PDB file of C-alpha atoms in Angstrom:
ATOM      1  CA  UNK A   1      82.163 140.901 124.048  1.00 78.00           C
ATOM      2  CA  UNK A   2      79.161 138.581 123.937  1.00 88.00           C
ATOM      3  CA  UNK A   3      79.165 135.892 126.301  1.00 92.00           C
ATOM      4  CA  UNK A   4      79.289 133.741 123.093  1.00 92.00           C
ATOM      5  CA  UNK A   5      82.700 135.456 122.369  1.00 92.00           C
ATOM      6  CA  UNK A   6      83.860 134.576 126.018  1.00 93.00           C
ATOM      7  CA  UNK A   7      83.023 131.031 125.888  1.00 95.00           C
ATOM      8  CA  UNK A   8      84.615 130.392 122.753  1.00 94.00           C
ATOM      9  CA  UNK A   9      87.802 131.996 123.627  1.00 91.00           C
ATOM     10  CA  UNK A  10      87.854 129.696 126.829  1.00 94.00           C
ATOM     11  CA  UNK A  11      86.996 126.504 125.247  1.00 96.00           C
ATOM     12  CA  UNK A  12      89.721 127.567 122.383  1.00 93.00           C
ATOM     13  CA  UNK A  13      92.520 128.179 124.971  1.00 90.00           C
ATOM     14  CA  UNK A  14      91.794 124.964 126.697  1.00 95.00           C
ATOM     15  CA  UNK A  15      92.105 122.837 123.247  1.00 93.00           C
ATOM     16  CA  UNK A  16      95.253 124.881 121.916  1.00 86.00           C
ATOM     17  CA  UNK A  17      96.646 123.885 125.689  1.00 88.00           C
ATOM     18  CA  UNK A  18      95.807 120.256 125.397  1.00 91.00           C
ATOM     19  CA  UNK A  19      97.348 120.122 121.972  1.00 85.00           C
ATOM     20  CA  UNK A  20     100.680 121.630 123.101  1.00 83.00           C
ATOM     21  CA  UNK A  21     100.599 118.916 125.466  1.00 85.00           C
ATOM     22  CA  UNK A  22      99.931 116.332 122.888  1.00 82.00           C
ATOM     23  CA  UNK A  23      96.863 115.178 124.992  1.00 88.00           C
ATOM     24  CA  UNK A  24      93.851 113.628 122.713  1.00 87.00           C
ATOM     25  CA  UNK A  25      91.150 115.415 124.676  1.00 91.00           C
ATOM     26  CA  UNK A  26      92.249 118.547 122.539  1.00 91.00           C
ATOM     27  CA  UNK A  27      90.614 117.211 119.315  1.00 90.00           C
ATOM     28  CA  UNK A  28      87.120 117.414 121.559  1.00 94.00           C
ATOM     29  CA  UNK A  29      87.422 120.936 123.076  1.00 96.00           C
ATOM     30  CA  UNK A  30      88.887 122.247 119.399  1.00 94.00           C
ATOM     31  CA  UNK A  31      85.693 120.757 117.720  1.00 96.00           C
ATOM     32  CA  UNK A  32      83.469 122.558 120.294  1.00 97.00           C
ATOM     33  CA  UNK A  33      85.356 125.543 119.744  1.00 96.00           C
ATOM     34  CA  UNK A  34      84.784 125.435 115.749  1.00 95.00           C
ATOM     35  CA  UNK A  35      81.403 125.246 116.229  1.00 97.00           C
ATOM     36  CA  UNK A  36      80.985 128.435 118.374  1.00 96.00           C
ATOM     37  CA  UNK A  37      83.294 130.198 116.459  1.00 94.00           C
ATOM     38  CA  UNK A  38      81.551 129.206 113.513  1.00 96.00           C
ATOM     39  CA  UNK A  39      78.576 130.869 114.356  1.00 95.00           C
ATOM     40  CA  UNK A  40      80.354 134.036 115.860  1.00 94.00           C
ATOM     41  CA  UNK A  41      81.949 134.559 112.749  1.00 92.00           C
ATOM     42  CA  UNK A  42      78.857 134.471 110.598  1.00 93.00           C
ATOM     43  CA  UNK A  43      77.444 137.231 112.782  1.00 91.00           C
ATOM     44  CA  UNK A  44      80.457 139.273 111.711  1.00 89.00           C
ATOM     45  CA  UNK A  45      80.141 138.429 108.015  1.00 87.00           C
ATOM     46  CA  UNK A  46      83.621 136.765 108.463  1.00 87.00           C
ATOM     47  CA  UNK A  47      82.436 133.951 105.772  1.00 87.00           C
ATOM     48  CA  UNK A  48      86.045 132.712 105.215  1.00 84.00           C
ATOM     49  CA  UNK A  49      86.215 132.153 108.809  1.00 87.00           C
ATOM     50  CA  UNK A  50      82.838 130.684 109.086  1.00 92.00           C
ATOM     51  CA  UNK A  51      83.366 128.445 106.419  1.00 90.00           C
ATOM     52  CA  UNK A  52      86.763 127.220 107.575  1.00 86.00           C
ATOM     53  CA  UNK A  53      85.697 126.235 111.011  1.00 93.00           C
ATOM     54  CA  UNK A  54      83.307 123.688 109.307  1.00 94.00           C
ATOM     55  CA  UNK A  55      86.932 122.159 107.470  1.00 88.00           C
ATOM     56  CA  UNK A  56      88.376 122.403 110.867  1.00 87.00           C
ATOM     57  CA  UNK A  57      85.659 120.004 112.689  1.00 93.00           C
ATOM     58  CA  UNK A  58      86.711 117.483 109.726  1.00 92.00           C
ATOM     59  CA  UNK A  59      90.578 118.124 110.221  1.00 86.00           C
ATOM     60  CA  UNK A  60      90.176 117.677 113.677  1.00 88.00           C
ATOM     61  CA  UNK A  61      88.275 114.386 113.543  1.00 91.00           C
ATOM     62  CA  UNK A  62      91.054 113.489 111.197  1.00 86.00           C
ATOM     63  CA  UNK A  63      93.709 114.336 113.261  1.00 84.00           C
ATOM     64  CA  UNK A  64      92.155 112.582 116.565  1.00 87.00           C
ATOM     65  CA  UNK A  65      91.872 109.514 113.938  1.00 87.00           C
ATOM     66  CA  UNK A  66      95.504 110.173 112.947  1.00 81.00           C
ATOM     67  CA  UNK A  67      96.790 110.438 116.685  1.00 80.00           C
ATOM     68  CA  UNK A  68      94.633 107.313 117.836  1.00 81.00           C
ATOM     69  CA  UNK A  69      96.133 105.317 115.236  1.00 77.00           C
ATOM     70  CA  UNK A  70      99.599 106.598 115.317  1.00 69.00           C
ATOM     71  CA  UNK A  71     103.214 105.894 116.375  1.00 53.00           C
ATOM     72  CA  UNK A  72     103.232 106.038 120.406  1.00 53.00           C
ATOM     73  CA  UNK A  73     106.176 106.745 122.742  1.00 48.00           C
ATOM     74  CA  UNK A  74     105.772 106.595 126.146  1.00 46.00           C
ATOM     75  CA  UNK A  75     102.158 106.268 125.848  1.00 49.00           C
ATOM     76  CA  UNK A  76     102.671 110.031 124.148  1.00 60.00           C
ATOM     77  CA  UNK A  77     102.159 111.048 120.723  1.00 65.00           C
ATOM     78  CA  UNK A  78     105.325 110.824 118.866  1.00 76.00           C
ATOM     79  CA  UNK A  79     106.156 113.879 116.536  1.00 81.00           C
ATOM     80  CA  UNK A  80     106.774 113.268 112.796  1.00 83.00           C
ATOM     81  CA  UNK A  81     109.304 114.967 110.707  1.00 85.00           C
ATOM     82  CA  UNK A  82     108.600 116.940 107.302  1.00 90.00           C
ATOM     83  CA  UNK A  83     110.718 118.086 104.630  1.00 92.00           C
ATOM     84  CA  UNK A  84     111.276 121.374 103.281  1.00 95.00           C
ATOM     85  CA  UNK A  85     109.979 120.441  99.941  1.00 96.00           C
ATOM     86  CA  UNK A  86     106.932 119.279 101.273  1.00 96.00           C
ATOM     87  CA  UNK A  87     106.655 122.612 103.610  1.00 95.00           C
ATOM     88  CA  UNK A  88     106.907 124.630 100.209  1.00 97.00           C
ATOM     89  CA  UNK A  89     105.078 122.853  97.775  1.00 97.00           C
ATOM     90  CA  UNK A  90     101.899 122.731 100.338  1.00 97.00           C
ATOM     91  CA  UNK A  91     102.193 126.395 101.134  1.00 97.00           C
ATOM     92  CA  UNK A  92     102.237 127.505  97.667  1.00 98.00           C
ATOM     93  CA  UNK A  93      99.183 124.922  97.481  1.00 98.00           C
ATOM     94  CA  UNK A  94      97.629 126.763 100.462  1.00 97.00           C
ATOM     95  CA  UNK A  95      98.258 130.214  98.989  1.00 97.00           C
ATOM     96  CA  UNK A  96      96.618 129.341  95.431  1.00 98.00           C
ATOM     97  CA  UNK A  97      93.711 127.925  97.132  1.00 96.00           C
ATOM     98  CA  UNK A  98      93.294 130.801  99.120  1.00 95.00           C
ATOM     99  CA  UNK A  99      93.355 132.943  96.249  1.00 97.00           C
ATOM    100  CA  UNK A 100      90.682 131.146  94.300  1.00 96.00           C
ATOM    101  CA  UNK A 101      88.732 131.210  97.983  1.00 93.00           C
ATOM    102  CA  UNK A 102      88.984 134.865  97.884  1.00 94.00           C
ATOM    103  CA  UNK A 103      87.974 135.597  94.611  1.00 96.00           C
ATOM    104  CA  UNK A 104      84.917 133.595  95.356  1.00 94.00           C
ATOM    105  CA  UNK A 105      84.081 135.365  98.520  1.00 92.00           C
ATOM    106  CA  UNK A 106      84.858 138.534  96.808  1.00 94.00           C
ATOM    107  CA  UNK A 107      82.680 137.872  93.766  1.00 94.00           C
ATOM    108  CA  UNK A 108      79.673 135.797  95.482  1.00 93.00           C
ATOM    109  CA  UNK A 109      79.204 137.093  99.072  1.00 90.00           C
ATOM    110  CA  UNK A 110      79.048 140.447 100.943  1.00 91.00           C
ATOM    111  CA  UNK A 111      82.404 139.436 102.890  1.00 88.00           C
ATOM    112  CA  UNK A 112      83.785 141.967 105.044  1.00 88.00           C
ATOM    113  CA  UNK A 113      87.584 141.070 104.246  1.00 92.00           C
ATOM    114  CA  UNK A 114      87.404 138.265 101.406  1.00 93.00           C
ATOM    115  CA  UNK A 115      91.076 138.473 100.648  1.00 95.00           C
ATOM    116  CA  UNK A 116      92.645 138.446 103.939  1.00 94.00           C
ATOM    117  CA  UNK A 117      89.653 136.252 105.645  1.00 92.00           C
ATOM    118  CA  UNK A 118      90.730 133.704 102.626  1.00 93.00           C
ATOM    119  CA  UNK A 119      94.232 133.454 103.025  1.00 96.00           C
ATOM    120  CA  UNK A 120      94.242 133.029 106.830  1.00 95.00           C
ATOM    121  CA  UNK A 121      91.776 130.485 106.176  1.00 92.00           C
ATOM    122  CA  UNK A 122      93.964 128.403 103.779  1.00 95.00           C
ATOM    123  CA  UNK A 123      96.846 128.879 105.888  1.00 96.00           C
ATOM    124  CA  UNK A 124      95.085 127.751 108.847  1.00 93.00           C
ATOM    125  CA  UNK A 125      93.806 124.696 107.121  1.00 90.00           C
ATOM    126  CA  UNK A 126      97.502 123.873 106.164  1.00 95.00           C
ATOM    127  CA  UNK A 127      98.345 124.313 109.707  1.00 94.00           C
ATOM    128  CA  UNK A 128      95.844 122.036 111.113  1.00 88.00           C
ATOM    129  CA  UNK A 129      96.648 119.460 109.054  1.00 91.00           C
ATOM    130  CA  UNK A 130     100.312 119.634 110.019  1.00 92.00           C
ATOM    131  CA  UNK A 131      99.064 119.635 113.565  1.00 86.00           C
ATOM    132  CA  UNK A 132      97.082 116.497 112.806  1.00 83.00           C
ATOM    133  CA  UNK A 133     100.269 114.604 111.206  1.00 86.00           C
ATOM    134  CA  UNK A 134     102.102 115.996 114.233  1.00 84.00           C
ATOM    135  CA  UNK A 135     104.437 118.098 112.665  1.00 90.00           C
ATOM    136  CA  UNK A 136     106.573 120.788 114.526  1.00 89.00           C
ATOM    137  CA  UNK A 137     106.181 123.149 111.507  1.00 92.00           C
ATOM    138  CA  UNK A 138     102.577 123.666 112.599  1.00 92.00           C
ATOM    139  CA  UNK A 139     103.825 125.732 115.362  1.00 92.00           C
ATOM    140  CA  UNK A 140     105.961 127.656 113.236  1.00 94.00           C
ATOM    141  CA  UNK A 141     102.951 128.632 110.747  1.00 96.00           C
ATOM    142  CA  UNK A 142     100.185 129.134 113.676  1.00 94.00           C
ATOM    143  CA  UNK A 143     102.821 131.883 114.811  1.00 96.00           C
ATOM    144  CA  UNK A 144     102.667 133.552 111.711  1.00 97.00           C
ATOM    145  CA  UNK A 145      99.027 133.186 110.822  1.00 96.00           C
ATOM    146  CA  UNK A 146      98.055 134.270 114.351  1.00 96.00           C
ATOM    147  CA  UNK A 147      99.954 137.333 114.416  1.00 97.00           C
ATOM    148  CA  UNK A 148      97.902 138.467 111.276  1.00 97.00           C
ATOM    149  CA  UNK A 149      94.231 137.611 112.599  1.00 95.00           C
ATOM    150  CA  UNK A 150      95.188 139.627 115.799  1.00 97.00           C
ATOM    151  CA  UNK A 151      95.002 142.493 113.330  1.00 96.00           C
ATOM    152  CA  UNK A 152      92.042 141.451 111.471  1.00 94.00           C
ATOM    153  CA  UNK A 153      89.801 140.867 114.746  1.00 94.00           C
ATOM    154  CA  UNK A 154      91.115 144.401 115.953  1.00 95.00           C
ATOM    155  CA  UNK A 155      89.765 145.617 112.626  1.00 95.00           C
ATOM    156  CA  UNK A 156      86.546 144.069 112.759  1.00 91.00           C
ATOM    157  CA  UNK A 157      86.476 144.990 116.327  1.00 90.00           C
ATOM    158  CA  UNK A 158      86.163 141.440 117.956  1.00 90.00           C
ATOM    159  CA  UNK A 159      88.685 142.412 120.606  1.00 93.00           C
ATOM    160  CA  UNK A 160      88.559 139.210 122.741  1.00 92.00           C
ATOM    161  CA  UNK A 161      88.988 137.267 119.990  1.00 91.00           C
ATOM    162  CA  UNK A 162      91.944 139.212 119.175  1.00 95.00           C
ATOM    163  CA  UNK A 163      93.360 139.055 122.547  1.00 94.00           C
ATOM    164  CA  UNK A 164      92.595 135.135 122.100  1.00 90.00           C
ATOM    165  CA  UNK A 165      94.919 135.276 118.768  1.00 93.00           C
ATOM    166  CA  UNK A 166      97.690 137.366 120.366  1.00 96.00           C
ATOM    167  CA  UNK A 167      97.859 134.744 123.367  1.00 91.00           C
ATOM    168  CA  UNK A 168      97.526 131.880 120.802  1.00 89.00           C
ATOM    169  CA  UNK A 169     100.803 133.353 119.199  1.00 95.00           C
ATOM    170  CA  UNK A 170     102.562 132.840 122.695  1.00 94.00           C
ATOM    171  CA  UNK A 171     100.887 129.613 122.814  1.00 88.00           C
ATOM    172  CA  UNK A 172     102.158 128.728 119.610  1.00 92.00           C
ATOM    173  CA  UNK A 173     105.902 130.021 120.337  1.00 94.00           C
ATOM    174  CA  UNK A 174     105.591 127.691 123.638  1.00 92.00           C
ATOM    175  CA  UNK A 175     104.266 124.704 121.753  1.00 88.00           C
ATOM    176  CA  UNK A 176     107.071 124.840 119.046  1.00 91.00           C
ATOM    177  CA  UNK A 177     109.689 125.091 122.132  1.00 93.00           C
ATOM    178  CA  UNK A 178     107.903 122.288 123.642  1.00 88.00           C
ATOM    179  CA  UNK A 179     107.477 120.061 120.859  1.00 87.00           C
ATOM    180  CA  UNK A 180     111.091 120.451 119.692  1.00 88.00           C
ATOM    181  CA  UNK A 181     112.272 119.582 123.198  1.00 88.00           C
ATOM    182  CA  UNK A 182     109.978 116.366 122.948  1.00 84.00           C
ATOM    183  CA  UNK A 183     111.512 115.618 119.425  1.00 83.00           C
ATOM    184  CA  UNK A 184     115.122 115.990 120.746  1.00 83.00           C
ATOM    185  CA  UNK A 185     114.058 113.266 123.825  1.00 84.00           C
ATOM    186  CA  UNK A 186     112.479 111.036 121.323  1.00 78.00           C
ATOM    187  CA  UNK A 187     115.147 111.209 118.700  1.00 77.00           C
ATOM    188  CA  UNK A 188     117.638 110.218 121.731  1.00 79.00           C
ATOM    189  CA  UNK A 189     115.329 107.317 122.514  1.00 74.00           C
ATOM    190  CA  UNK A 190     115.330 106.097 118.998  1.00 63.00           C
TER     191      UNK A 190
END
């Protein structure tokens, strides 16, 4: 456990907690966490995760913009629906993108876990996109992705980060529940 990993975990937890609360500050904390983790993952040859952090930064800027200009209700971010067809189509696209990225990491780098790393990166990008679009489905996807991340980080001896992702599973489940409650409340107020 390095001081960098400890600080990264703290900033990440704050960012996720603020996201669950639909607080605009979540985007700043999540951006800082991305830069910290980009450096940490590079040190551990998790290149897919390293590159993912830079995509996350751009998605976080997009999310900040989308939340800022988006619909608000009672000065809070309004949760938006998503169709099953869109969920399935975007998940297929993420899987294909993850495969192509995995092939690239496997072929051109000394990545530690190119296939797993790339699929997790692809689905993490999708989940982040869904967060920026304010879809409850983001939390469901994060639960599954984070469970797999726990195993990968344990395998790479990033124990504190594995603990963070175990906590993120619980936070994602709570976010799922909390956003569902808010969505029901918003539906009643329409």
